[in-house]
Protein backbone atom coordinates (compact mmCIF):
# COMPACT_ATOMS: atom_id res chain seq x y z
CA UNK A 1 0.00 0.00 0.00
CA UNK A 2 1.30 3.46 -0.90
CA UNK A 3 0.03 6.87 0.18
CA UNK A 4 -0.01 9.60 -2.43
CA UNK A 5 -0.78 13.24 -1.68
CA UNK A 6 -1.94 15.67 -4.35
CA UNK A 7 -2.14 19.43 -3.84
CA UNK A 8 -4.91 21.02 -5.93
CA UNK A 9 -5.44 24.64 -6.95
CA UNK A 10 -8.92 25.78 -7.94
CA UNK A 11 -9.66 27.99 -10.93
CA UNK A 12 -9.43 31.65 -9.85
CA UNK A 13 -13.11 32.29 -10.62
CA UNK A 14 -14.32 29.55 -8.25
CA UNK A 15 -15.04 30.01 -4.57
CA UNK A 16 -13.85 27.39 -2.09
CA UNK A 17 -17.34 25.98 -1.47
CA UNK A 18 -18.01 25.56 -5.19
CA UNK A 19 -14.63 23.84 -5.63
CA UNK A 20 -15.36 21.53 -2.66
CA UNK A 21 -18.80 20.65 -4.00
CA UNK A 22 -17.40 19.81 -7.44
CA UNK A 23 -14.65 17.65 -5.94
CA UNK A 24 -17.18 15.79 -3.79
CA UNK A 25 -19.65 15.36 -6.66
CA UNK A 26 -17.19 14.28 -9.34
CA UNK A 27 -13.59 13.59 -8.29
CA UNK A 28 -14.30 11.61 -5.11
CA UNK A 29 -16.73 9.13 -6.76
CA UNK A 30 -14.41 8.75 -9.78
CA UNK A 31 -11.42 7.97 -7.55
CA UNK A 32 -13.45 5.63 -5.34
CA UNK A 33 -14.58 3.73 -8.45
CA UNK A 34 -10.99 2.75 -9.25
CA UNK A 35 -10.24 -0.75 -7.95
CA UNK A 36 -6.64 0.25 -7.12
CA UNK A 37 -7.76 3.01 -4.72
CA UNK A 38 -8.04 1.63 -1.18
CA UNK A 39 -8.69 4.89 0.68
CA UNK A 40 -9.22 8.60 0.18
CA UNK A 41 -9.07 11.81 2.24
CA UNK A 42 -10.03 15.27 0.97
CA UNK A 43 -9.17 18.57 2.68
CA UNK A 44 -10.52 21.79 1.12
CA UNK A 45 -10.11 25.44 2.12
CA UNK A 46 -13.83 26.34 2.14
CA UNK A 47 -16.16 28.66 4.06
CA UNK A 48 -16.22 26.31 7.06
CA UNK A 49 -12.57 27.18 7.76
CA UNK A 50 -12.61 30.76 6.40
CA UNK A 51 -12.23 32.23 9.90
CA UNK A 52 -8.80 30.63 10.14
CA UNK A 53 -7.62 32.05 6.78
CA UNK A 54 -5.85 34.94 8.50
CA UNK A 55 -3.70 32.46 10.40
CA UNK A 56 -2.68 30.60 7.26
CA UNK A 57 1.08 30.74 6.72
CA UNK A 58 2.21 30.46 3.13
CA UNK A 59 5.82 29.74 2.29
CA UNK A 60 4.84 28.93 -1.31
CA UNK A 61 2.27 31.33 -2.74
CA UNK A 62 -0.34 30.64 -3.77
CA UNK A 63 -1.07 27.90 -1.26
CA UNK A 64 -3.07 24.92 -2.54
CA UNK A 65 -6.85 25.10 -2.19
CA UNK A 66 -7.24 21.38 -1.51
CA UNK A 67 -5.25 18.28 -0.64
CA UNK A 68 -6.27 14.81 -1.75
CA UNK A 69 -4.65 11.81 -0.07
CA UNK A 70 -5.03 8.52 -1.91
CA UNK A 71 -4.02 5.08 -0.66
CA UNK A 72 -3.30 2.80 -3.62
CA UNK A 73 -2.00 -0.70 -4.26
CA UNK A 74 0.65 0.56 -6.69
CA UNK A 75 1.71 4.19 -7.14
CA UNK A 76 3.03 3.26 -10.58
CA UNK A 77 -0.54 3.05 -11.87
CA UNK A 78 -0.93 6.84 -11.75
CA UNK A 79 -2.30 6.98 -15.31
CA UNK A 80 -5.58 5.80 -13.76
CA UNK A 81 -6.05 8.74 -11.35
CA UNK A 82 -3.79 11.62 -12.42
CA UNK A 83 -6.02 12.55 -15.42
CA UNK A 84 -8.98 12.76 -13.00
CA UNK A 85 -7.03 15.09 -10.71
CA UNK A 86 -5.85 17.22 -13.65
CA UNK A 87 -9.43 17.59 -14.90
CA UNK A 88 -10.70 18.59 -11.45
CA UNK A 89 -8.26 21.43 -10.77
CA UNK A 90 -6.45 24.32 -12.40
CA UNK A 91 -3.18 22.72 -11.24
CA UNK A 92 -2.25 19.57 -9.34
CA UNK A 93 1.04 18.35 -7.94
CA UNK A 94 1.72 14.98 -6.36
CA UNK A 95 3.96 13.26 -3.84
CA UNK A 96 4.60 9.70 -2.75
CA UNK A 97 4.89 9.82 1.05
CA UNK A 98 5.69 7.57 3.99
CA UNK A 99 2.99 8.20 6.60
CA UNK A 100 3.13 8.00 10.39
CA UNK A 101 0.13 8.93 12.55
CA UNK A 102 1.18 9.56 16.17
CA UNK A 103 -2.17 11.16 17.04
CA UNK A 104 -5.21 9.60 15.35
CA UNK A 105 -8.00 12.13 14.66
CA UNK A 106 -10.84 9.64 14.30
CA UNK A 107 -10.34 8.47 17.90
CA UNK A 108 -11.14 11.92 19.35
CA UNK A 109 -13.76 12.92 16.78
CA UNK A 110 -15.11 9.92 14.87
CA UNK A 111 -16.61 10.48 11.44
CA UNK A 112 -18.03 8.07 8.89
CA UNK A 113 -16.72 7.78 5.33
CA UNK A 114 -18.07 10.72 3.36
CA UNK A 115 -18.68 12.87 6.44
CA UNK A 116 -16.76 16.04 7.15
CA UNK A 117 -14.19 15.63 9.93
CA UNK A 118 -14.74 17.85 12.96
CA UNK A 119 -12.72 21.08 13.04
CA UNK A 120 -10.12 21.84 10.40
CA UNK A 121 -7.05 20.18 8.95
CA UNK A 122 -3.97 22.38 8.66
CA UNK A 123 -1.68 21.07 5.88
CA UNK A 124 1.94 22.20 6.08
CA UNK A 125 4.70 21.71 3.49
CA UNK A 126 8.04 21.50 5.31
CA UNK A 127 11.74 21.53 4.43
CA UNK A 128 14.86 21.87 6.56
CA UNK A 129 16.36 25.29 7.13
CA UNK A 130 19.79 25.96 5.63
CA UNK A 131 21.33 25.61 9.10
CA UNK A 132 20.43 21.92 9.48
CA UNK A 133 21.24 18.86 7.41
CA UNK A 134 18.26 16.86 6.19
CA UNK A 135 19.01 14.07 8.67
CA UNK A 136 19.39 16.45 11.63
CA UNK A 137 16.17 18.23 10.68
CA UNK A 138 14.27 14.93 10.50
CA UNK A 139 15.66 13.90 13.88
CA UNK A 140 14.56 17.17 15.54
CA UNK A 141 11.18 17.09 13.80
CA UNK A 142 10.31 13.47 14.54
CA UNK A 143 12.03 12.98 17.91
CA UNK A 144 11.30 16.34 19.54
CA UNK A 145 9.08 18.81 17.71
CA UNK A 146 6.24 16.40 16.96
CA UNK A 147 5.61 15.66 20.64
CA UNK A 148 5.93 19.35 21.57
CA UNK A 149 3.35 20.21 18.89
CA UNK A 150 0.97 17.52 20.15
CA UNK A 151 1.42 18.54 23.80
CA UNK A 152 1.12 22.32 23.37
CA UNK A 153 -1.53 22.75 20.68
CA UNK A 154 -5.21 21.85 20.70
CA UNK A 155 -4.42 19.20 18.11
CA UNK A 156 -6.52 16.04 17.99
CA UNK A 157 -4.96 14.55 14.87
CA UNK A 158 -1.36 14.61 13.63
CA UNK A 159 0.00 12.87 10.53
CA UNK A 160 3.65 13.00 9.46
CA UNK A 161 4.23 12.43 5.75
CA UNK A 162 7.86 12.16 4.66
CA UNK A 163 8.17 12.88 0.94
CA UNK A 164 9.73 9.83 -0.69
CA UNK A 165 9.40 11.05 -4.26
CA UNK A 166 7.85 13.92 -6.20
CA UNK A 167 5.35 12.52 -8.71
CA UNK A 168 4.60 15.53 -10.91
CA UNK A 169 6.39 18.47 -12.49
CA UNK A 170 5.97 21.82 -10.78
CA UNK A 171 5.55 20.34 -7.30
CA UNK A 172 6.33 22.51 -4.29
CA UNK A 173 9.82 21.81 -2.95
CA UNK A 174 9.13 19.89 0.24
CA UNK A 175 10.73 17.18 2.36
CA UNK A 176 7.59 16.51 4.39
CA UNK A 177 3.88 17.30 4.59
CA UNK A 178 2.19 17.51 7.98
CA UNK A 179 -1.56 17.23 8.50
CA UNK A 180 -2.74 18.66 11.83
CA UNK A 181 -6.37 18.45 12.94
CA UNK A 182 -7.61 21.28 15.18
GROMACS .gro file of C-alpha atoms in nm, residues 20-171:
model
  152
   20UNK     CA    1  -1.536   2.153  -0.266
   21UNK     CA    2  -1.880   2.065  -0.400
   22UNK     CA    3  -1.740   1.981  -0.744
   23UNK     CA    4  -1.465   1.765  -0.594
   24UNK     CA    5  -1.718   1.579  -0.379
   25UNK     CA    6  -1.965   1.536  -0.666
   26UNK     CA    7  -1.719   1.428  -0.934
   27UNK     CA    8  -1.359   1.359  -0.829
   28UNK     CA    9  -1.430   1.161  -0.511
   29UNK     CA   10  -1.673   0.913  -0.676
   30UNK     CA   11  -1.441   0.875  -0.978
   31UNK     CA   12  -1.142   0.797  -0.755
   32UNK     CA   13  -1.345   0.563  -0.534
   33UNK     CA   14  -1.458   0.373  -0.845
   34UNK     CA   15  -1.099   0.275  -0.925
   35UNK     CA   16  -1.024  -0.075  -0.795
   36UNK     CA   17  -0.664   0.025  -0.712
   37UNK     CA   18  -0.776   0.301  -0.472
   38UNK     CA   19  -0.804   0.163  -0.118
   39UNK     CA   20  -0.869   0.489   0.068
   40UNK     CA   21  -0.922   0.860   0.018
   41UNK     CA   22  -0.907   1.181   0.224
   42UNK     CA   23  -1.003   1.527   0.097
   43UNK     CA   24  -0.917   1.857   0.268
   44UNK     CA   25  -1.052   2.179   0.112
   45UNK     CA   26  -1.011   2.544   0.212
   46UNK     CA   27  -1.383   2.634   0.214
   47UNK     CA   28  -1.616   2.866   0.406
   48UNK     CA   29  -1.622   2.631   0.706
   49UNK     CA   30  -1.257   2.718   0.776
   50UNK     CA   31  -1.261   3.076   0.640
   51UNK     CA   32  -1.223   3.223   0.990
   52UNK     CA   33  -0.880   3.063   1.014
   53UNK     CA   34  -0.762   3.205   0.678
   54UNK     CA   35  -0.585   3.494   0.850
   55UNK     CA   36  -0.370   3.246   1.040
   56UNK     CA   37  -0.268   3.060   0.726
   57UNK     CA   38   0.108   3.074   0.672
   58UNK     CA   39   0.221   3.046   0.313
   59UNK     CA   40   0.582   2.974   0.229
   60UNK     CA   41   0.484   2.893  -0.131
   61UNK     CA   42   0.227   3.133  -0.274
   62UNK     CA   43  -0.034   3.064  -0.377
   63UNK     CA   44  -0.107   2.790  -0.126
   64UNK     CA   45  -0.307   2.492  -0.254
   65UNK     CA   46  -0.685   2.510  -0.219
   66UNK     CA   47  -0.724   2.138  -0.151
   67UNK     CA   48  -0.525   1.828  -0.064
   68UNK     CA   49  -0.627   1.481  -0.175
   69UNK     CA   50  -0.465   1.181  -0.007
   70UNK     CA   51  -0.503   0.852  -0.191
   71UNK     CA   52  -0.402   0.508  -0.066
   72UNK     CA   53  -0.330   0.280  -0.362
   73UNK     CA   54  -0.200  -0.070  -0.426
   74UNK     CA   55   0.065   0.056  -0.669
   75UNK     CA   56   0.171   0.419  -0.714
   76UNK     CA   57   0.303   0.326  -1.058
   77UNK     CA   58  -0.054   0.305  -1.187
   78UNK     CA   59  -0.093   0.684  -1.175
   79UNK     CA   60  -0.230   0.698  -1.531
   80UNK     CA   61  -0.558   0.580  -1.376
   81UNK     CA   62  -0.605   0.874  -1.135
   82UNK     CA   63  -0.379   1.162  -1.242
   83UNK     CA   64  -0.602   1.255  -1.542
   84UNK     CA   65  -0.898   1.276  -1.300
   85UNK     CA   66  -0.703   1.509  -1.071
   86UNK     CA   67  -0.585   1.722  -1.365
   87UNK     CA   68  -0.943   1.759  -1.490
   88UNK     CA   69  -1.070   1.859  -1.145
   89UNK     CA   70  -0.826   2.143  -1.077
   90UNK     CA   71  -0.645   2.432  -1.240
   91UNK     CA   72  -0.318   2.272  -1.124
   92UNK     CA   73  -0.225   1.957  -0.934
   93UNK     CA   74   0.104   1.835  -0.794
   94UNK     CA   75   0.172   1.498  -0.636
   95UNK     CA   76   0.396   1.326  -0.384
   96UNK     CA   77   0.460   0.970  -0.275
   97UNK     CA   78   0.489   0.982   0.105
   98UNK     CA   79   0.569   0.757   0.399
   99UNK     CA   80   0.299   0.820   0.660
  100UNK     CA   81   0.313   0.800   1.039
  101UNK     CA   82   0.013   0.893   1.255
  102UNK     CA   83   0.118   0.956   1.617
  103UNK     CA   84  -0.217   1.116   1.704
  104UNK     CA   85  -0.521   0.960   1.535
  105UNK     CA   86  -0.800   1.213   1.466
  106UNK     CA   87  -1.084   0.964   1.430
  107UNK     CA   88  -1.034   0.847   1.790
  108UNK     CA   89  -1.114   1.192   1.935
  109UNK     CA   90  -1.376   1.292   1.678
  110UNK     CA   91  -1.511   0.992   1.487
  111UNK     CA   92  -1.661   1.048   1.144
  112UNK     CA   93  -1.803   0.807   0.889
  113UNK     CA   94  -1.672   0.778   0.533
  114UNK     CA   95  -1.807   1.072   0.336
  115UNK     CA   96  -1.868   1.287   0.644
  116UNK     CA   97  -1.676   1.604   0.715
  117UNK     CA   98  -1.419   1.563   0.993
  118UNK     CA   99  -1.474   1.785   1.296
  119UNK     CA  100  -1.272   2.108   1.304
  120UNK     CA  101  -1.012   2.184   1.040
  121UNK     CA  102  -0.705   2.018   0.895
  122UNK     CA  103  -0.397   2.238   0.866
  123UNK     CA  104  -0.168   2.107   0.588
  124UNK     CA  105   0.194   2.220   0.608
  125UNK     CA  106   0.470   2.171   0.349
  126UNK     CA  107   0.804   2.150   0.531
  127UNK     CA  108   1.174   2.153   0.443
  128UNK     CA  109   1.486   2.187   0.656
  129UNK     CA  110   1.636   2.529   0.713
  130UNK     CA  111   1.979   2.596   0.563
  131UNK     CA  112   2.133   2.561   0.910
  132UNK     CA  113   2.043   2.192   0.948
  133UNK     CA  114   2.124   1.886   0.741
  134UNK     CA  115   1.826   1.686   0.619
  135UNK     CA  116   1.901   1.407   0.867
  136UNK     CA  117   1.939   1.645   1.163
  137UNK     CA  118   1.617   1.823   1.068
  138UNK     CA  119   1.427   1.493   1.050
  139UNK     CA  120   1.566   1.390   1.388
  140UNK     CA  121   1.456   1.717   1.554
  141UNK     CA  122   1.118   1.709   1.380
  142UNK     CA  123   1.031   1.347   1.454
  143UNK     CA  124   1.203   1.298   1.791
  144UNK     CA  125   1.130   1.634   1.954
  145UNK     CA  126   0.908   1.881   1.771
  146UNK     CA  127   0.624   1.640   1.696
  147UNK     CA  128   0.561   1.566   2.064
  148UNK     CA  129   0.593   1.935   2.157
  149UNK     CA  130   0.335   2.021   1.889
  150UNK     CA  131   0.097   1.752   2.015
  151UNK     CA  132   0.142   1.854   2.380
  152UNK     CA  133   0.112   2.232   2.337
  153UNK     CA  134  -0.153   2.275   2.068
  154UNK     CA  135  -0.521   2.185   2.070
  155UNK     CA  136  -0.442   1.920   1.811
  156UNK     CA  137  -0.652   1.604   1.799
  157UNK     CA  138  -0.496   1.455   1.487
  158UNK     CA  139  -0.136   1.461   1.363
  159UNK     CA  140   0.000   1.287   1.053
  160UNK     CA  141   0.365   1.300   0.946
  161UNK     CA  142   0.423   1.243   0.575
  162UNK     CA  143   0.786   1.216   0.466
  163UNK     CA  144   0.817   1.288   0.094
  164UNK     CA  145   0.973   0.983  -0.069
  165UNK     CA  146   0.940   1.105  -0.426
  166UNK     CA  147   0.785   1.392  -0.620
  167UNK     CA  148   0.535   1.252  -0.871
  168UNK     CA  149   0.460   1.553  -1.091
  169UNK     CA  150   0.639   1.847  -1.249
  170UNK     CA  151   0.597   2.182  -1.078
  171UNK     CA  152   0.555   2.034  -0.730
   0.00000   0.00000   0.00000
